Short mmCIF file of C-alpha atoms and ligand atoms in Angstrom, two decimals:
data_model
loop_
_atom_site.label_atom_id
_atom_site.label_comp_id
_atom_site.label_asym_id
_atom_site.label_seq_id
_atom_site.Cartn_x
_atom_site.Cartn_y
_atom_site.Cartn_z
CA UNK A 251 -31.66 271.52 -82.71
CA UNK A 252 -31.17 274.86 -84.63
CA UNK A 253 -30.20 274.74 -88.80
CA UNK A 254 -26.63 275.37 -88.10
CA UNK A 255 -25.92 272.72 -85.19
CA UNK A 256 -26.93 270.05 -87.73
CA UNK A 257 -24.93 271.49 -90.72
CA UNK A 258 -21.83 271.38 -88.31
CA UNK A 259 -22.83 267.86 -87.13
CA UNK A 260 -22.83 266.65 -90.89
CA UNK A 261 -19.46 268.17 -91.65
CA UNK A 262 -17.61 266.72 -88.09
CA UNK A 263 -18.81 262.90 -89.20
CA UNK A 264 -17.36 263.62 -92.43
CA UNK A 265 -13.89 264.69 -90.83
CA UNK A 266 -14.06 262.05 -88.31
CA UNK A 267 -15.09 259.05 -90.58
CA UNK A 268 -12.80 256.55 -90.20
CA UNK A 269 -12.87 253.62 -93.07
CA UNK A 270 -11.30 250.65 -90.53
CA UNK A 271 -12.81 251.72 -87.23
CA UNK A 272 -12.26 249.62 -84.38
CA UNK A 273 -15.03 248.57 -82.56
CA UNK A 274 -16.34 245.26 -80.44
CA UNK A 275 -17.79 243.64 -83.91
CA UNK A 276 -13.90 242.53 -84.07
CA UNK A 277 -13.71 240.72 -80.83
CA UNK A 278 -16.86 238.69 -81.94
CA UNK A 279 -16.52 235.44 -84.46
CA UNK A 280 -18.39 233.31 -86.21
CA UNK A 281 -17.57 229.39 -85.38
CA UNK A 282 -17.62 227.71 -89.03
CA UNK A 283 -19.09 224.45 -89.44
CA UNK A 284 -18.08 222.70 -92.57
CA UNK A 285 -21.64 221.53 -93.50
CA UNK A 286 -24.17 224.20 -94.28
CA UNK A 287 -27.78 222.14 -94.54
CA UNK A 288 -28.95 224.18 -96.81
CA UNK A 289 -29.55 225.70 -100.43
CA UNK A 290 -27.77 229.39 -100.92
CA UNK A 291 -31.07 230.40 -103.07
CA UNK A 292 -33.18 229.59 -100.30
CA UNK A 293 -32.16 232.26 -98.26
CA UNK A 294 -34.88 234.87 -97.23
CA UNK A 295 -33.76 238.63 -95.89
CA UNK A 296 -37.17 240.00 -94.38
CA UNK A 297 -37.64 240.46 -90.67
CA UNK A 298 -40.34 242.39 -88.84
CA UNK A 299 -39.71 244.38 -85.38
CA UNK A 300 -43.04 244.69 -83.61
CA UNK A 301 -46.16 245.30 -86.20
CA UNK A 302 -43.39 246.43 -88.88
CA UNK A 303 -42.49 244.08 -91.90
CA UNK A 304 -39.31 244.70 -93.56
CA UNK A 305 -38.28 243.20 -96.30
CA UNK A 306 -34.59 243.41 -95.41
CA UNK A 307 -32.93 243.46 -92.08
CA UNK A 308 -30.75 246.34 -92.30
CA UNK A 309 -31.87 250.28 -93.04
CA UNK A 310 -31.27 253.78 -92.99
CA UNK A 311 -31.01 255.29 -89.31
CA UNK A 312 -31.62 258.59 -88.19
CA UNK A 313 -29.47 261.76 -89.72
CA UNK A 314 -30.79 264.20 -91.30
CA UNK A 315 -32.99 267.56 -91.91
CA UNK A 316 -33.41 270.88 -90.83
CA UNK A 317 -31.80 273.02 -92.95
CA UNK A 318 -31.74 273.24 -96.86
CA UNK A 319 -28.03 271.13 -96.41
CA UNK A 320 -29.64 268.47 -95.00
CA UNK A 321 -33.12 268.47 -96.89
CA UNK A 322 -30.73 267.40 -99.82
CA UNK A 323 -29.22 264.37 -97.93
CA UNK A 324 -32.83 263.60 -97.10
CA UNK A 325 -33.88 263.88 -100.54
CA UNK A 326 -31.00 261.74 -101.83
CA UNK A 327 -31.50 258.89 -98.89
CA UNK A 328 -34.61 258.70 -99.54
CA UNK A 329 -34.34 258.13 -103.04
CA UNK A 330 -31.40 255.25 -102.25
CA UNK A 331 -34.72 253.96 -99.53
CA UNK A 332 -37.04 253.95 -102.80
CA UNK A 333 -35.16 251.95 -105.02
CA UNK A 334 -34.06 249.37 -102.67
CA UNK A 335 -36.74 249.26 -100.66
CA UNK A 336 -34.72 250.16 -97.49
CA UNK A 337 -36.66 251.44 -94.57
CA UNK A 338 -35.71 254.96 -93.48
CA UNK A 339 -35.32 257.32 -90.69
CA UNK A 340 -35.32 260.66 -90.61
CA UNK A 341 -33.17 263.09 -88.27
CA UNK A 342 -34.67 264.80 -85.16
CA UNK A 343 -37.76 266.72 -85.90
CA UNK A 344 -37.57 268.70 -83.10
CA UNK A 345 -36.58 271.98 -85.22
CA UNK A 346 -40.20 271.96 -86.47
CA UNK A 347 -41.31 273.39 -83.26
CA UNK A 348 -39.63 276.53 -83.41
CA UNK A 349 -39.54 276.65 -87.44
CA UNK A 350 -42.58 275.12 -88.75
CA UNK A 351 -41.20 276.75 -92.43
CA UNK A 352 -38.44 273.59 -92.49
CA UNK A 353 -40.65 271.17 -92.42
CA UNK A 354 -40.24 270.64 -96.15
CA UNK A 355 -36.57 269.46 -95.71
CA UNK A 356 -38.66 266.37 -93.53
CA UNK A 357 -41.33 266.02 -96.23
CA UNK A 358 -39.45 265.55 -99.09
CA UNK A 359 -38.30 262.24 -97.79
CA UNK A 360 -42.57 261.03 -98.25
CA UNK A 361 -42.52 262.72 -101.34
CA UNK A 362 -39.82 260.96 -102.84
CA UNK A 363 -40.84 257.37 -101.16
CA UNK A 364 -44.71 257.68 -101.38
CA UNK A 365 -44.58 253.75 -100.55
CA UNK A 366 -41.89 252.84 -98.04
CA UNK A 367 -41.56 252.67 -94.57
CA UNK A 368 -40.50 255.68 -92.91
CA UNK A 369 -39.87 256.54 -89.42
CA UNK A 370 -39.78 259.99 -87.61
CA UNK A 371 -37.52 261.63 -84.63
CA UNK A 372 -37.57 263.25 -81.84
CA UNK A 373 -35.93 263.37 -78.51
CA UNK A 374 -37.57 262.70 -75.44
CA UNK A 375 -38.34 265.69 -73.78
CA UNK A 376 -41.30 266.36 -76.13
CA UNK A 377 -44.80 266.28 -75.42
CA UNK A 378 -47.67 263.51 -77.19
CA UNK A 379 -48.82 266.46 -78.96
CA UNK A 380 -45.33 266.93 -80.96
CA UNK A 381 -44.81 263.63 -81.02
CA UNK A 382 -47.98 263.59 -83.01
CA UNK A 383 -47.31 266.19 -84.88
CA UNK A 384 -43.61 264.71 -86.21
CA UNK A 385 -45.52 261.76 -87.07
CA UNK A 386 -48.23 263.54 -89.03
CA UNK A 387 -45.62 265.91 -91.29
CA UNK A 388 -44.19 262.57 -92.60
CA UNK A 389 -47.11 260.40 -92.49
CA UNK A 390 -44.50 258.56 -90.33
CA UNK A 391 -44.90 254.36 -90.01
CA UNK A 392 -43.17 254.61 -86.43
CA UNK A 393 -41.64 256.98 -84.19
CA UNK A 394 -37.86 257.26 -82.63
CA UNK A 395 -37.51 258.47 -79.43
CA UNK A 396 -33.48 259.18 -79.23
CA UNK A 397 -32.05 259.53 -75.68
CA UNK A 398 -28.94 261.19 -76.02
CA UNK A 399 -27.71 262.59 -72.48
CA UNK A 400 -24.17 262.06 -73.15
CA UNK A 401 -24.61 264.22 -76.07
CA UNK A 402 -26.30 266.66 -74.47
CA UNK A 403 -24.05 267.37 -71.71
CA UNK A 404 -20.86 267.58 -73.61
CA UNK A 405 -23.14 270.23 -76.15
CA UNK A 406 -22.52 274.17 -74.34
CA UNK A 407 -26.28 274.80 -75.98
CA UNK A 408 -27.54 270.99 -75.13
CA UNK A 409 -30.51 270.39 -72.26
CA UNK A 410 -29.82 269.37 -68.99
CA UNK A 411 -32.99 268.16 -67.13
CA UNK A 412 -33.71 264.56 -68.13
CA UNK A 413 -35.68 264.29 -65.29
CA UNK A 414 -39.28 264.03 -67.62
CA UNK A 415 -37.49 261.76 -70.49
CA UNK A 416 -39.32 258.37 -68.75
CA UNK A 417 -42.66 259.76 -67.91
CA UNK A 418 -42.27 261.64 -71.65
CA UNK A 419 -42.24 258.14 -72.89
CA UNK A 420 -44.30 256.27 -71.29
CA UNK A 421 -46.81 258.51 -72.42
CA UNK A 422 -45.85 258.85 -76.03
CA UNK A 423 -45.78 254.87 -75.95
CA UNK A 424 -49.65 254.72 -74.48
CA UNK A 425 -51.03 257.39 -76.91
CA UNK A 426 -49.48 257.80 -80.03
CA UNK A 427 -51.40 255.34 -82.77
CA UNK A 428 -47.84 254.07 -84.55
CA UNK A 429 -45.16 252.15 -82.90
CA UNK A 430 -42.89 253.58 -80.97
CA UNK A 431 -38.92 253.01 -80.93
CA UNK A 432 -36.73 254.01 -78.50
CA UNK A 433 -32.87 255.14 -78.98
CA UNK A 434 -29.48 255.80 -78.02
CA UNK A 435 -27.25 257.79 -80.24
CA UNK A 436 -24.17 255.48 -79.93
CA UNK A 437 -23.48 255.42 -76.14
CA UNK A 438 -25.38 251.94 -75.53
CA UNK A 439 -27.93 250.57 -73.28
CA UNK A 440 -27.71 248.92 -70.05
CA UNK A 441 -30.22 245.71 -68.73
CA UNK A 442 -31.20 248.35 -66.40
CA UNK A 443 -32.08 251.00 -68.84
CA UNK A 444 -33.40 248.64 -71.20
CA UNK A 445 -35.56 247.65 -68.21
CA UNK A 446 -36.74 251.05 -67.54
CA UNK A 447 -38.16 251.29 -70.85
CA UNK A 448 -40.32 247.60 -70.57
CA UNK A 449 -41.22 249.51 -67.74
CA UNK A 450 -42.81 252.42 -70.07
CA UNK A 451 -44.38 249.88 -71.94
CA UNK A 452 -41.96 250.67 -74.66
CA UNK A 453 -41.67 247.21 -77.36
CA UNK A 454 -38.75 248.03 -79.72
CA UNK A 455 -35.31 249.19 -78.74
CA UNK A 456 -32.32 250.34 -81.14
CA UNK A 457 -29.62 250.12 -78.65
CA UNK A 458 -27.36 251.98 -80.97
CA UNK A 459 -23.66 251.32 -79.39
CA UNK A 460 -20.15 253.07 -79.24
CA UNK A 461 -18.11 251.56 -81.96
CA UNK A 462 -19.23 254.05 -85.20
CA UNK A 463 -20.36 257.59 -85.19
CA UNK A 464 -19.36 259.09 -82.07
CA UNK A 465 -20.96 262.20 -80.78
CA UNK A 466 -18.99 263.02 -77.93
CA UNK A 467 -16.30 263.20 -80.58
CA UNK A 468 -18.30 265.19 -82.36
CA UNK A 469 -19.90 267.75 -79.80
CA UNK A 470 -16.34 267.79 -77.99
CA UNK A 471 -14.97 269.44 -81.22
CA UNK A 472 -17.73 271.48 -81.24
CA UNK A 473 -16.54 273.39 -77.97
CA UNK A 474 -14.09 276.88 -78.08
CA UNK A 475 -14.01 276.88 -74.65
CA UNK A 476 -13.23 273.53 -72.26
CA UNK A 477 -12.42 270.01 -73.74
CA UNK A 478 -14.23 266.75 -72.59
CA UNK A 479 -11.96 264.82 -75.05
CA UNK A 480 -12.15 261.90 -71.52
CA UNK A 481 -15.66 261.11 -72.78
CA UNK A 482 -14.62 260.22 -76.48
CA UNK A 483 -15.42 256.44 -75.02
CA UNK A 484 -18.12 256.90 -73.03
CA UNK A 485 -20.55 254.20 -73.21
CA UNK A 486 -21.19 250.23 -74.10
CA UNK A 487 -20.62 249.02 -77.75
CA UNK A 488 -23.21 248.03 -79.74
CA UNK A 489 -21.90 244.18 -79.09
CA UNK A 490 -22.66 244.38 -75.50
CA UNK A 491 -25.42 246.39 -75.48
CA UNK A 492 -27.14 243.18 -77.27
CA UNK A 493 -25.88 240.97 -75.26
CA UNK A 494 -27.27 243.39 -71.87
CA UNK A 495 -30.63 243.14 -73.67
CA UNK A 496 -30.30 239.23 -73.48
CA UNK A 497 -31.42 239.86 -70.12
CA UNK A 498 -35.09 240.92 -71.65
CA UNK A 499 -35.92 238.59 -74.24
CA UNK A 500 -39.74 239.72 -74.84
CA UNK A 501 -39.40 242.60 -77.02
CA UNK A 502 -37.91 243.69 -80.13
CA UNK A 503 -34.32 245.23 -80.21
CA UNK A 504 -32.84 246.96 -83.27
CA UNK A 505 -28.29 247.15 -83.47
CA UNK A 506 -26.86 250.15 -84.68
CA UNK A 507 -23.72 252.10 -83.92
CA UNK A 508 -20.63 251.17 -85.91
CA UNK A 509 -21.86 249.01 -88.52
CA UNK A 510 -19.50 249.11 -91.23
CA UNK A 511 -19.99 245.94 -93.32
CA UNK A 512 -22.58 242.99 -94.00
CA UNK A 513 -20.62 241.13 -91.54
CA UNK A 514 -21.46 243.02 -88.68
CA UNK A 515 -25.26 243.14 -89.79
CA UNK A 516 -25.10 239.23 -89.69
CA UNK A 517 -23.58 239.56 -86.22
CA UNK A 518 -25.87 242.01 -84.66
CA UNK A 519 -28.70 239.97 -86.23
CA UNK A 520 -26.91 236.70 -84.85
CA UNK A 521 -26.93 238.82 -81.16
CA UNK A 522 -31.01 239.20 -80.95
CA UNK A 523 -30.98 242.37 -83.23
CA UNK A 524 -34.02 242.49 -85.56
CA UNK A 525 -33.28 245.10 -87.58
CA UNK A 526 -29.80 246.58 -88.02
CA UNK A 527 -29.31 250.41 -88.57
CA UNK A 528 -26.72 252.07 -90.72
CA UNK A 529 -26.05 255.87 -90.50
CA UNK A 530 -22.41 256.88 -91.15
CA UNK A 531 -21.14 253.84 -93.08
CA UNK A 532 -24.35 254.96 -95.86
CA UNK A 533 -23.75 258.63 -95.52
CA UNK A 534 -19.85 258.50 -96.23
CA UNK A 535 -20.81 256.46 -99.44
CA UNK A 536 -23.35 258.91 -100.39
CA UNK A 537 -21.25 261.42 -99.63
CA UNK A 538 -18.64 260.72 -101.69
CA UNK A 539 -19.69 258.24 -104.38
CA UNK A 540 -23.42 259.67 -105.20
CA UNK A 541 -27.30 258.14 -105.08
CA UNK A 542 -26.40 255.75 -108.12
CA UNK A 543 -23.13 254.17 -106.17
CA UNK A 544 -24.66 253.93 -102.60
CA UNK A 545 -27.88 252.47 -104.42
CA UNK A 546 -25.30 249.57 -105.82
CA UNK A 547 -23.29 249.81 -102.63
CA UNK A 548 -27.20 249.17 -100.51
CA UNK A 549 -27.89 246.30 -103.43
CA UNK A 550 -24.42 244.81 -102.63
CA UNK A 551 -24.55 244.14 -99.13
CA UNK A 552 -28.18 243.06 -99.24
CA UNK A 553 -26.13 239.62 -101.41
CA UNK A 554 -23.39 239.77 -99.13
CA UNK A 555 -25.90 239.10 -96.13
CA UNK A 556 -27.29 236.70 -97.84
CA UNK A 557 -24.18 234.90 -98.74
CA UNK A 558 -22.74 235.17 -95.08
CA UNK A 559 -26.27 233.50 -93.97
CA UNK A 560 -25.81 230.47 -96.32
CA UNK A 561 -22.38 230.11 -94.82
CA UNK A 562 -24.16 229.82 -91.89
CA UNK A 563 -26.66 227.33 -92.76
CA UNK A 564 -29.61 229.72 -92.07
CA UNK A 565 -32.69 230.50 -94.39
CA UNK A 566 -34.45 233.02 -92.23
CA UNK A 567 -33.29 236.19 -90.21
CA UNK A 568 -34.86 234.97 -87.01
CA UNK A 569 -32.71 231.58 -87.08
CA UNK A 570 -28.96 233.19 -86.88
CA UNK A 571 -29.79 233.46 -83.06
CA UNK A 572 -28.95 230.07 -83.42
CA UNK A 573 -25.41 230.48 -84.40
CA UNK A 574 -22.37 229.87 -82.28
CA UNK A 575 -20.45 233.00 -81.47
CA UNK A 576 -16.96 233.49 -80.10
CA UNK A 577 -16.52 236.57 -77.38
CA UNK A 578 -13.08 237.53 -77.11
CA UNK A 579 -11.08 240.45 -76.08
CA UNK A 580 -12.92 243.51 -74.16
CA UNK A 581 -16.49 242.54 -74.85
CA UNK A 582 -15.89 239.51 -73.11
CA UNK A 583 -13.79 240.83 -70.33
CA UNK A 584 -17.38 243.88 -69.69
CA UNK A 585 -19.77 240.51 -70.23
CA UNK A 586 -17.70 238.97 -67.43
CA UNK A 587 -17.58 241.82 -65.18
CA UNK A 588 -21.15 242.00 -65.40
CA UNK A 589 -22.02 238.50 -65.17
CA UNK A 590 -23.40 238.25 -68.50
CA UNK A 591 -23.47 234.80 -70.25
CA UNK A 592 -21.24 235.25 -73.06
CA UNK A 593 -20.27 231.85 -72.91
CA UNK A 594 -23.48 229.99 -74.08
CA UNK A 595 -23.47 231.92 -77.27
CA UNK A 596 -20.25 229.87 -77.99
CA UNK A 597 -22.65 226.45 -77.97
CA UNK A 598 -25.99 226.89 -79.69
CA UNK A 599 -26.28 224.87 -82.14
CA UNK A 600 -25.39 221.74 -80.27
CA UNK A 601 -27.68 222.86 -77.39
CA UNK A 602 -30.80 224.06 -80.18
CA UNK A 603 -30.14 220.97 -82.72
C1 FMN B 774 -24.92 263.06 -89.31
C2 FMN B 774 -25.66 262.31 -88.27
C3 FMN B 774 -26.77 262.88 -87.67
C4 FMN B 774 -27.51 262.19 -86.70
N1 FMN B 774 -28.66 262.74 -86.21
C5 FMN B 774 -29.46 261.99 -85.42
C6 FMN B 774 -30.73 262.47 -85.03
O1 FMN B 774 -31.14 263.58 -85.39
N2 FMN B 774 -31.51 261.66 -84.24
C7 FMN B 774 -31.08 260.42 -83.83
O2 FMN B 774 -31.82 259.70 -83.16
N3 FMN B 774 -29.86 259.97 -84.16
C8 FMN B 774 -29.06 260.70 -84.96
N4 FMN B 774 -27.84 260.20 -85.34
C9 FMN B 774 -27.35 258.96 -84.72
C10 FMN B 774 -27.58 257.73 -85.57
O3 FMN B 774 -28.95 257.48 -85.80
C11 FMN B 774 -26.93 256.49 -84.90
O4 FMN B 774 -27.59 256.22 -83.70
C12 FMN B 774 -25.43 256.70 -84.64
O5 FMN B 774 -24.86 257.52 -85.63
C13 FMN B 774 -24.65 255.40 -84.63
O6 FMN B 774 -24.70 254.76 -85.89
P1 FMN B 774 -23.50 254.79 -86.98
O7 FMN B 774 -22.24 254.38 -86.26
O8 FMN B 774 -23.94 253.84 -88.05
O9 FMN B 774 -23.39 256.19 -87.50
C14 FMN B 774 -27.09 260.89 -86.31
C15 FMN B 774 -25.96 260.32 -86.92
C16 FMN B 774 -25.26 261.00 -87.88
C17 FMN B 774 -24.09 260.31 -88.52
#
């Protein structure tokens, strides 16, 4: 990850952003039942994904720093993280390695948000020692492993031996002393990848989807010479990608990937998500509105979340898995194909009550 890459990647999302994207969260519904049993002030927002206690279920996911650019997104999302006690993710860390002088652009987001929780990146051809390393620079609370081949194939510059990525983990997972999250970059996860990991003795997932930021989009425009503009939808959505990881109920799994309102937070949630993680949607607002608007815009959706969960009848995070759900469309044509049981999310409250 050089300075420059990371610059470019910042200004692409910008140009790409799209304000009504379409994405799988529209072919999922809500079934409304006319009763909620409960009081609207009752509602509670904290959730926890392994060891980790949040005290709201959505956050900031991984973007940024590297470069002086990007050290002043940091600085800003981390400031939005401090005064709405958002958790936070940092963007790959791998830079460090090669320029150990950047690591300030990283830091700045534990100097402004001495308190909260804050996660570190890295992608997952590194070594325990860097992965140690990362976590040390930001006095990290967890590390992200991102797996990102897509990206990396469409990138002229990007690596092309996965081959270590598993074995990478698996020993990151046994030896580093904070929990460890693996994820995609918005291509998706498969039962059978999500199994692979389980197998590494990874615990927490962010299965981050197709449906939002998309870096084949991105990396494609990136490239003078050939175009792989056929990969632009490469991948599962974020909607199927939860309901693959249905297949492995024991650990935690995190949604992100084309989250664009407090309505698909409740949804992913409603899906088996945990947490929910927001990178474009926040960044556009920052972008273009400033800390004090995105801080209001952060403070706004936690109330709409909590709104949409009294319309649901639910006090805690962990009780919208019992929510009926209506698949339509594509997702439910892919959960069909691949004999996924789409249609028992339809019935749960009958079947749980
Ligand atoms: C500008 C930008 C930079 C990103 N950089 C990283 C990164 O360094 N590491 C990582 O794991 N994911 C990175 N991502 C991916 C996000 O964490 C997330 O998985 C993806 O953008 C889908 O979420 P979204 O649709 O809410 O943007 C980046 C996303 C954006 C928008």
């Amino acid at each position: 990850m050089s300075s420059q890459r990371k610059n470019e990647h910042i200004a692409l999302v910008h140009k790409h952003y799209q304000e009504k994207q379409m994405s799988d969260f529209q072919n999922i519904k809500f079934v409304h039942h006319a009763f909620p049993p409960i009081n609207a002030q009752e509602v509670q927002l904290n959730s926890q994904i392994g060891p980790l206690k949040l005290d709201f279920p959505f956050f900031i996911n991984a973007m940024t720093g590297g470069s002086d650019e990007t050290k002043r997104i940091n600085e800003d999302l981390a400031i939005v993280a401090r005064e709405t006690g958002l958790v936070m993710a940092t963007g790959s860390m791998s830079i460090l390695f090669k320029h150990p002088e950047l690591s300030d652009s990283f830091q700045i987001v534990r100097k402004q948000n001495p308190n909260g929780l804050i996660f570190a990146n890295l992608g997952a051809g590194h070594s325990i020692e860097n992965a140690k390393r990362a976590v040390a620079v930001l006095e990290a609370d967890a590390l992200q492993i991102h797996v990102n081949a897509t990206q990396e194939l469409i990138m002229p510059e990007g690596d092309r031996d996965f081959k270590l990525w598993l074995s990478n983990i698996e020993t990151i997972v046994c030896q580093l002393e904070v929990p460890v999250i693996v994820k995609e970059v918005g291509f998706g996860m498969s039962r059978e990848t999500i199994q692979q990991l389980i197998d590494c003795g990874v615990q927490i997932i962010d299965v981050s989807g197709r449906g939002g930021t998309n870096f084949a989009q991105i990396e494609n425009s990136r490239r003078k010479d050939v175009s792989y503009d056929f990969l632009e939808d490469w991948g599962q959505s974020t909607v199927v990608s939860l309901i693959e990881a249905q297949s492995n109920p024991h650990i935690d799994y995190i949604a992100s990937g084309g989250i664009k309102n407090p309505l698909d937070v409740v949804k992913s949630l409603a899906l088996g998500a945990k947490a929910v993680g927001v990178s474009g949607e926040f960044l556009h607002v920052l972008q273009e509105q400033g800390i004090e608007a995105t801080i209001r815009f952060v403070n706004e959706w936690k109330t709409q979340v909590q709104t949409i969960m009294a319309l649901l009848g639910k006090v805690k995070v962990e009780d919208l898995v019992k929510t009926d759900l209506i698949l339509t469309g594509d997702a439910q044509d892919y959960c069909e194909t691949r004999n996924l049981d789409w249609k028992s999310l339809a019935n749960r409250t009958s079947k749980g009550h």
